[in-house]
Amino acid sequence: MNFFKKLFTKEKKESLDLGLKKSNESFFNKISKAVIGKSKVDDQVLDDLEEILISSDVGVKTTLKIIDKIENRVAKDKFLNSSELDLILKEEIIKIICDSENDNFLSLSKEKPHVILVVGVNGVGKTTSIGKMANYYKSIGLKVMVGAADTFRAAAIDQLQVWSDRVGVELVKQEMGSDPASVAFDTLESAINKNIDVVLIDTAGRLHNKTNLMNELSKIKRVLQKKNINAPHEVLLVIDGSTGQNAFEQAKQFTNVTEITSLAVTKLDGTAKGGVVLGISDQFNIPIKFIGIGEGIEDLQIFDKKEFVDSFFKKS
Ligand SMILES: Nc1nc2c(ncn2[C@@H]2O[C@H](COP(=O)(O)OP(=O)(O)OP(=O)(O)O)[C@@H](O)[C@H]2O)c(=O)[nH]1
Ligand SMILES: [Mg+2]
């Protein structure tokens, strides 16, 4: 969908650069140290590079793939200049990530409403991301409705109410402690009646080892299907990028127990662990749709692999 691409304006790019500043700086400091005094990429540089990628949370599998590619290039070009290492790395990483099957456009189903069930462990940024997504979808002219199916805490409903008011979209809610599946059902019913385009359903922070919470998620799905057999059209897993390797773990655990169709990686600002996005994008066969780069309403971007790698590798 080309018009999403067009939304990647200069302004967006600047905030992406800013959001990834810590990851970018930390990565470059390490790379610079590794090549100091070296005229060519030798075994030592490659070893250091491997360590740098792993310590930048790119993940072991993806790191080994990248090192393998660089080794091949070094074998072909024995006098590969070490000052060019970052350029070569960028090239190879873009190739690896873009070869992966993930796609990053915002595929919305043809039928209305497109229902997105938002899941993830405690505190990763589900509710905040829903607020930002509601704002984004509204800004491109879609009618949005939000459902407060995190009924565990009154504060969770209030938080979503604040976001809905701020964005100017309708919220469907019930009392605290009510059945989350019933809230989801009400939301979908109301959205159908009001000809809504996108429905975003918030859920409680659930732990992968809590069977009851996973059962709750299944129940929400089942109940939604009573209204529309294709709902939810999307189950979006939110993961906290600042937790580094734990983010991989969250993605793994969730994909093991439920069908996840898209990912949002949050909190990439203020962390040097942004490399986690490169690894996740390579290793999971699930598109990363959004990345969170701040707490503000505009601080959610559609994930664009190329732009991301570019910001990650930008020389300041
Ligand atoms: N810096 C930064 N903070 C974020 C981002 N996304 C969310 N947050 C913050 O993370 C905290 C938790 O966000 P919530 O949206 O409440 O997380 P949640 O997953 O809904 O949490 P529970 O409902 O308790 O499971 C809040 O303080 C958010 O402002 C982000 O991209 N960057
Ligand atoms: Mg929440």
Short mmCIF file of C-alpha atoms and ligand atoms in Angstrom, two decimals:
data_model
loop_
_atom_site.label_atom_id
_atom_site.label_comp_id
_atom_site.label_asym_id
_atom_site.label_seq_id
_atom_site.Cartn_x
_atom_site.Cartn_y
_atom_site.Cartn_z
CA MET A 1 0.00 0.00 0.00
CA ASN A 2 1.93 2.90 -1.28
CA PHE A 3 0.20 5.62 0.59
CA PHE A 4 1.62 4.31 3.83
CA LYS A 5 5.07 4.66 2.38
CA LYS A 6 4.31 8.25 1.50
CA LEU A 7 3.54 8.88 5.13
CA PHE A 8 7.18 8.28 5.90
CA THR A 9 8.02 11.95 5.79
CA LYS A 10 11.23 13.76 6.61
CA GLU A 11 9.74 14.62 9.98
CA LYS A 12 9.03 10.96 10.74
CA LYS A 13 12.53 10.04 9.73
CA GLU A 14 13.97 12.64 12.08
CA SER A 15 11.97 11.34 15.01
CA LEU A 16 13.02 7.81 14.15
CA ASP A 17 16.67 8.92 14.15
CA LEU A 18 16.11 10.60 17.49
CA GLY A 19 14.26 7.62 18.94
CA LEU A 20 17.08 5.26 17.98
CA LYS A 21 19.83 7.64 19.06
CA LYS A 22 20.97 5.57 22.03
CA SER A 23 21.08 2.32 20.09
CA ASN A 24 22.82 4.03 17.25
CA GLU A 25 25.47 5.73 19.40
CA SER A 26 26.24 2.66 21.43
CA PHE A 27 26.58 0.57 18.29
CA PHE A 28 28.89 3.05 16.60
CA ASN A 29 31.09 3.49 19.63
CA LYS A 30 31.64 -0.23 19.74
CA ILE A 31 32.27 -0.55 16.02
CA SER A 32 34.70 2.35 16.05
CA LYS A 33 36.67 0.74 18.86
CA ALA A 34 36.78 -2.56 17.03
CA VAL A 35 38.34 -1.09 13.91
CA ILE A 36 40.72 1.40 15.53
CA GLY A 37 44.23 0.89 14.14
CA LYS A 38 43.06 -1.79 11.71
CA SER A 39 43.41 -1.24 8.02
CA LYS A 40 41.47 -4.28 6.97
CA VAL A 41 38.74 -6.53 8.20
CA ASP A 42 40.61 -9.47 9.76
CA ASP A 43 39.52 -12.34 11.98
CA GLN A 44 39.86 -10.24 15.09
CA VAL A 45 37.58 -7.55 13.66
CA LEU A 46 35.04 -10.22 12.72
CA ASP A 47 35.18 -11.71 16.21
CA ASP A 48 34.68 -8.29 17.73
CA LEU A 49 31.86 -7.59 15.34
CA GLU A 50 30.11 -10.78 16.36
CA GLU A 51 30.35 -9.75 19.98
CA ILE A 52 29.09 -6.25 19.21
CA LEU A 53 26.04 -7.51 17.35
CA ILE A 54 25.19 -9.95 20.11
CA SER A 55 25.66 -7.32 22.80
CA SER A 56 23.46 -4.98 20.74
CA ASP A 57 20.64 -7.50 21.13
CA VAL A 58 20.49 -8.51 17.49
CA GLY A 59 20.26 -12.11 18.70
CA VAL A 60 22.66 -14.99 18.12
CA LYS A 61 20.97 -16.51 15.06
CA THR A 62 20.72 -13.27 13.15
CA THR A 63 24.24 -12.28 14.22
CA LEU A 64 25.70 -15.53 12.88
CA LYS A 65 23.89 -15.02 9.59
CA ILE A 66 25.32 -11.52 9.29
CA ILE A 67 28.86 -12.59 10.20
CA ASP A 68 28.66 -15.37 7.64
CA LYS A 69 27.77 -12.86 4.92
CA ILE A 70 30.57 -10.51 5.93
CA GLU A 71 33.03 -13.42 6.00
CA ASN A 72 32.06 -14.28 2.46
CA ARG A 73 32.69 -10.75 1.39
CA VAL A 74 36.03 -10.66 3.18
CA ALA A 75 37.00 -13.91 1.47
CA LYS A 76 36.27 -12.37 -1.91
CA ASP A 77 37.89 -9.05 -1.16
CA LYS A 78 40.92 -9.69 1.06
CA PHE A 79 41.70 -6.05 1.43
CA LEU A 80 38.31 -4.95 2.56
CA ASN A 81 38.86 -1.63 4.21
CA SER A 82 37.80 -1.62 7.84
CA SER A 83 36.56 1.96 7.60
CA GLU A 84 33.93 0.66 5.21
CA LEU A 85 32.78 -1.99 7.62
CA ASP A 86 29.68 -0.11 8.75
CA LEU A 87 28.57 0.42 5.16
CA ILE A 88 29.02 -3.24 4.32
CA LEU A 89 27.25 -4.25 7.50
CA LYS A 90 24.32 -2.03 6.69
CA GLU A 91 24.07 -3.48 3.22
CA GLU A 92 24.16 -7.07 4.48
CA ILE A 93 21.68 -6.44 7.27
CA ILE A 94 19.21 -4.79 4.92
CA LYS A 95 19.53 -7.80 2.63
CA ILE A 96 18.95 -10.28 5.43
CA ILE A 97 15.98 -8.49 6.90
CA CYS A 98 14.41 -7.73 3.58
CA ASP A 99 14.84 -11.33 2.47
CA SER A 100 12.82 -12.45 5.43
CA GLU A 101 9.21 -13.04 4.64
CA ASN A 102 7.91 -10.27 6.82
CA ASP A 103 6.05 -7.55 5.18
CA ASN A 104 5.41 -4.24 6.73
CA PHE A 105 2.40 -2.71 5.10
CA LEU A 106 -0.70 -2.23 7.15
CA SER A 107 -2.93 -4.82 5.56
CA LEU A 108 -6.45 -4.14 6.71
CA SER A 109 -9.10 -6.65 5.83
CA LYS A 110 -11.66 -5.72 3.20
CA GLU A 111 -14.57 -6.25 5.54
CA LYS A 112 -15.56 -3.72 8.12
CA PRO A 113 -14.72 -3.43 10.92
CA HIS A 114 -11.16 -4.74 10.95
CA VAL A 115 -10.76 -6.05 14.50
CA ILE A 116 -7.36 -5.90 16.20
CA LEU A 117 -6.97 -7.74 19.48
CA VAL A 118 -3.98 -6.32 21.35
CA VAL A 119 -2.11 -8.68 23.68
CA GLY A 120 1.15 -8.80 25.62
CA VAL A 121 2.63 -9.12 29.09
CA ASN A 122 2.29 -6.50 31.82
CA GLY A 123 3.43 -2.99 31.17
CA VAL A 124 4.83 -3.45 27.67
CA GLY A 125 2.78 -0.56 26.30
CA LYS A 126 -0.46 -2.14 25.04
CA THR A 127 -2.83 0.58 26.16
CA THR A 128 -0.51 3.40 25.11
CA SER A 129 0.03 1.80 21.71
CA ILE A 130 -3.73 1.45 21.27
CA GLY A 131 -4.09 5.18 21.91
CA LYS A 132 -1.38 5.94 19.37
CA MET A 133 -2.78 3.47 16.83
CA ALA A 134 -6.26 4.92 17.21
CA ASN A 135 -4.77 8.31 16.51
CA TYR A 136 -2.89 7.00 13.50
CA TYR A 137 -5.85 5.20 11.93
CA LYS A 138 -8.06 8.21 12.56
CA SER A 139 -5.48 10.49 10.95
CA ILE A 140 -5.69 8.51 7.72
CA GLY A 141 -9.44 8.97 7.66
CA LEU A 142 -10.67 5.75 9.26
CA LYS A 143 -13.44 5.48 11.83
CA VAL A 144 -12.01 3.91 14.96
CA MET A 145 -13.56 2.35 18.07
CA VAL A 146 -11.77 1.10 21.15
CA GLY A 147 -12.85 -1.65 23.57
CA ALA A 148 -11.70 -1.74 27.20
CA ALA A 149 -11.40 -5.50 27.69
CA ASP A 150 -8.76 -5.11 30.39
CA THR A 151 -11.26 -5.22 33.22
CA PHE A 152 -8.82 -6.30 35.94
CA ARG A 153 -8.14 -2.81 37.18
CA ALA A 154 -10.33 0.30 37.18
CA ALA A 155 -7.20 2.28 36.30
CA ALA A 156 -6.82 0.32 33.07
CA ILE A 157 -10.28 1.39 31.91
CA ASP A 158 -9.64 5.00 32.96
CA GLN A 159 -6.31 5.05 31.14
CA LEU A 160 -7.97 3.93 27.93
CA GLN A 161 -10.74 6.47 28.45
CA VAL A 162 -8.14 9.24 28.67
CA TRP A 163 -6.57 8.08 25.40
CA SER A 164 -9.93 7.76 23.63
CA ASP A 165 -10.95 11.26 24.72
CA ARG A 166 -7.63 12.63 23.64
CA VAL A 167 -7.80 11.04 20.21
CA GLY A 168 -11.51 11.64 19.85
CA VAL A 169 -12.68 8.08 19.28
CA GLU A 170 -15.47 6.16 20.94
CA LEU A 171 -14.73 3.77 23.80
CA VAL A 172 -16.85 0.78 24.77
CA LYS A 173 -16.46 -0.24 28.40
CA GLN A 174 -18.14 -1.98 31.29
CA GLU A 175 -17.56 -2.04 35.02
CA MET A 176 -14.25 -3.20 36.43
CA GLY A 177 -14.30 -6.96 36.97
CA SER A 178 -16.79 -7.63 34.19
CA ASP A 179 -16.15 -10.35 31.63
CA PRO A 180 -13.53 -9.16 29.10
CA ALA A 181 -15.13 -11.30 26.40
CA SER A 182 -18.44 -9.55 26.97
CA VAL A 183 -16.75 -6.14 26.56
CA ALA A 184 -15.16 -7.36 23.33
CA PHE A 185 -18.54 -8.59 22.08
CA ASP A 186 -20.25 -5.28 22.93
CA THR A 187 -17.50 -3.37 21.18
CA LEU A 188 -17.79 -5.37 17.98
CA GLU A 189 -21.58 -5.17 18.02
CA SER A 190 -21.52 -1.42 18.46
CA ALA A 191 -18.80 -1.05 15.81
CA ILE A 192 -20.88 -3.02 13.29
CA ASN A 193 -23.91 -0.84 14.01
CA LYS A 194 -21.90 2.34 13.64
CA ASN A 195 -20.08 1.32 10.50
CA ILE A 196 -16.65 1.57 12.14
CA ASP A 197 -13.51 0.77 10.10
CA VAL A 198 -11.05 -0.32 12.79
CA VAL A 199 -11.71 -1.80 16.24
CA LEU A 200 -8.89 -1.93 18.78
CA ILE A 201 -9.41 -4.18 21.81
CA ASP A 202 -7.24 -3.72 24.87
CA THR A 203 -6.58 -6.74 27.07
CA ALA A 204 -5.05 -7.30 30.49
CA GLY A 205 -1.30 -7.76 30.76
CA ARG A 206 -1.11 -11.50 30.65
CA LEU A 207 1.72 -13.78 31.54
CA HIS A 208 2.45 -16.59 29.16
CA ASN A 209 2.54 -19.13 31.97
CA LYS A 210 -0.84 -18.12 33.34
CA THR A 211 -3.18 -20.61 31.78
CA ASN A 212 -6.27 -18.79 32.98
CA LEU A 213 -5.23 -15.63 31.22
CA MET A 214 -4.53 -17.49 28.02
CA ASN A 215 -7.95 -19.11 28.33
CA GLU A 216 -9.43 -15.68 28.68
CA LEU A 217 -7.79 -14.67 25.44
CA SER A 218 -9.25 -17.72 23.68
CA LYS A 219 -12.66 -16.87 25.07
CA ILE A 220 -12.44 -13.31 23.76
CA LYS A 221 -11.63 -14.73 20.33
CA ARG A 222 -14.49 -17.23 20.44
CA VAL A 223 -16.99 -14.61 21.50
CA LEU A 224 -15.87 -12.18 18.80
CA GLN A 225 -16.37 -14.95 16.26
CA LYS A 226 -20.02 -15.17 17.24
CA LYS A 227 -20.40 -11.73 15.70
CA ASN A 228 -18.00 -12.23 12.84
CA ILE A 229 -16.38 -15.54 12.07
CA ASN A 230 -13.26 -13.77 10.77
CA ALA A 231 -12.72 -11.70 13.90
CA PRO A 232 -10.27 -10.87 15.27
CA HIS A 233 -8.63 -10.15 11.94
CA GLU A 234 -5.43 -9.40 13.71
CA VAL A 235 -3.87 -10.45 17.01
CA LEU A 236 -1.18 -7.90 17.66
CA LEU A 237 1.47 -8.76 20.23
CA VAL A 238 3.10 -5.80 21.91
CA ILE A 239 6.65 -6.40 23.15
CA ASP A 240 8.93 -4.12 25.10
CA GLY A 241 12.09 -3.56 23.04
CA SER A 242 14.00 -2.15 25.99
CA THR A 243 14.06 -5.60 27.59
CA GLY A 244 16.43 -6.87 24.92
CA GLN A 245 16.63 -10.64 24.90
CA ASN A 246 13.50 -10.87 26.99
CA ALA A 247 11.60 -9.34 24.09
CA PHE A 248 12.59 -12.37 21.96
CA GLU A 249 11.44 -14.58 24.78
CA GLN A 250 8.06 -12.84 24.98
CA ALA A 251 7.57 -13.23 21.25
CA LYS A 252 8.55 -16.90 21.42
CA GLN A 253 6.30 -17.73 24.34
CA PHE A 254 3.28 -15.99 22.91
CA THR A 255 3.64 -17.43 19.44
CA ASN A 256 3.82 -20.87 21.04
CA VAL A 257 0.43 -20.59 22.70
CA THR A 258 -1.62 -18.41 20.44
CA GLU A 259 -1.69 -17.27 16.87
CA ILE A 260 -0.03 -13.88 16.67
CA THR A 261 -0.43 -12.09 13.36
CA SER A 262 1.48 -8.88 13.94
CA LEU A 263 3.95 -7.29 16.33
CA ALA A 264 4.55 -3.90 17.84
CA VAL A 265 7.92 -3.28 19.49
CA THR A 266 7.78 -0.42 22.00
CA LYS A 267 10.11 1.70 24.10
CA LEU A 268 12.92 1.82 21.60
CA ASP A 269 13.67 5.34 22.70
CA GLY A 270 15.83 5.55 25.79
CA THR A 271 17.39 2.13 25.21
CA ALA A 272 20.53 0.96 23.46
CA LYS A 273 18.84 -2.36 22.72
CA GLY A 274 17.24 -1.35 19.43
CA GLY A 275 19.08 -4.17 17.67
CA VAL A 276 16.38 -6.43 19.02
CA VAL A 277 14.12 -5.22 16.20
CA LEU A 278 16.61 -6.47 13.59
CA GLY A 279 16.71 -9.93 15.18
CA ILE A 280 12.96 -10.20 15.69
CA SER A 281 12.30 -9.02 12.17
CA ASP A 282 14.66 -11.70 10.86
CA GLN A 283 13.63 -14.58 13.09
CA PHE A 284 9.87 -14.45 13.52
CA ASN A 285 7.68 -14.96 10.58
CA ILE A 286 5.38 -12.26 11.80
CA PRO A 287 5.42 -8.72 10.49
CA ILE A 288 6.46 -5.97 12.84
CA LYS A 289 3.83 -3.38 12.10
CA PHE A 290 4.61 -0.67 14.56
CA ILE A 291 7.48 0.55 16.65
CA GLY A 292 7.11 2.77 19.71
CA ILE A 293 9.69 5.50 20.09
CA GLY A 294 8.29 7.59 22.92
CA GLU A 295 5.32 8.24 25.15
CA GLY A 296 3.69 10.90 22.98
CA ILE A 297 0.70 10.37 20.74
CA GLU A 298 2.81 10.65 17.59
CA ASP A 299 5.55 8.38 18.89
CA LEU A 300 4.40 5.27 17.10
CA GLN A 301 5.64 4.57 13.61
CA ILE A 302 4.85 2.08 10.95
CA PHE A 303 7.86 -0.18 10.87
CA ASP A 304 9.86 0.27 7.73
CA LYS A 305 12.83 -2.10 7.65
CA LYS A 306 14.97 -0.01 5.40
CA GLU A 307 14.35 3.23 7.25
CA PHE A 308 14.96 1.45 10.52
CA VAL A 309 18.31 0.01 9.45
CA ASP A 310 19.23 3.37 8.02
CA SER A 311 18.56 5.16 11.31
CA PHE A 312 20.28 2.41 13.28
CA PHE A 313 23.42 2.85 11.19
CA LYS A 314 23.30 6.57 10.70
CA LYS A 315 26.64 8.25 11.28
CA SER A 316 26.17 11.27 13.47
N1 LIG B 1 9.46 5.71 26.42
C1 LIG B 1 8.41 5.00 25.99
N2 LIG B 1 7.47 4.64 26.88
C2 LIG B 1 6.42 3.93 26.44
C3 LIG B 1 6.29 3.52 25.09
N3 LIG B 1 5.13 2.81 24.97
C4 LIG B 1 4.59 2.79 26.21
N4 LIG B 1 5.35 3.46 27.10
C5 LIG B 1 5.14 3.64 28.55
O1 LIG B 1 5.11 2.38 29.19
C6 LIG B 1 4.27 2.42 30.33
C7 LIG B 1 3.29 1.26 30.29
O2 LIG B 1 2.42 1.45 29.20
P1 LIG B 1 0.95 0.86 29.13
O3 LIG B 1 0.40 1.26 27.83
O4 LIG B 1 0.19 1.19 30.35
O5 LIG B 1 1.29 -0.68 29.14
P2 LIG B 1 0.28 -1.91 29.17
O6 LIG B 1 0.91 -3.01 28.39
O7 LIG B 1 -1.06 -1.47 28.75
O8 LIG B 1 0.32 -2.25 30.73
P3 LIG B 1 -0.73 -3.19 31.56
O9 LIG B 1 -2.10 -2.82 31.10
O10 LIG B 1 -0.46 -2.85 32.96
O11 LIG B 1 -0.36 -4.60 31.22
C8 LIG B 1 3.59 3.79 30.30
O12 LIG B 1 4.25 4.64 31.20
C9 LIG B 1 3.80 4.26 28.87
O13 LIG B 1 3.84 5.66 28.75
C10 LIG B 1 7.32 3.90 24.16
O14 LIG B 1 7.32 3.59 22.96
N5 LIG B 1 8.36 4.63 24.68
MG MG B 2 -2.89 -1.62 29.69
#
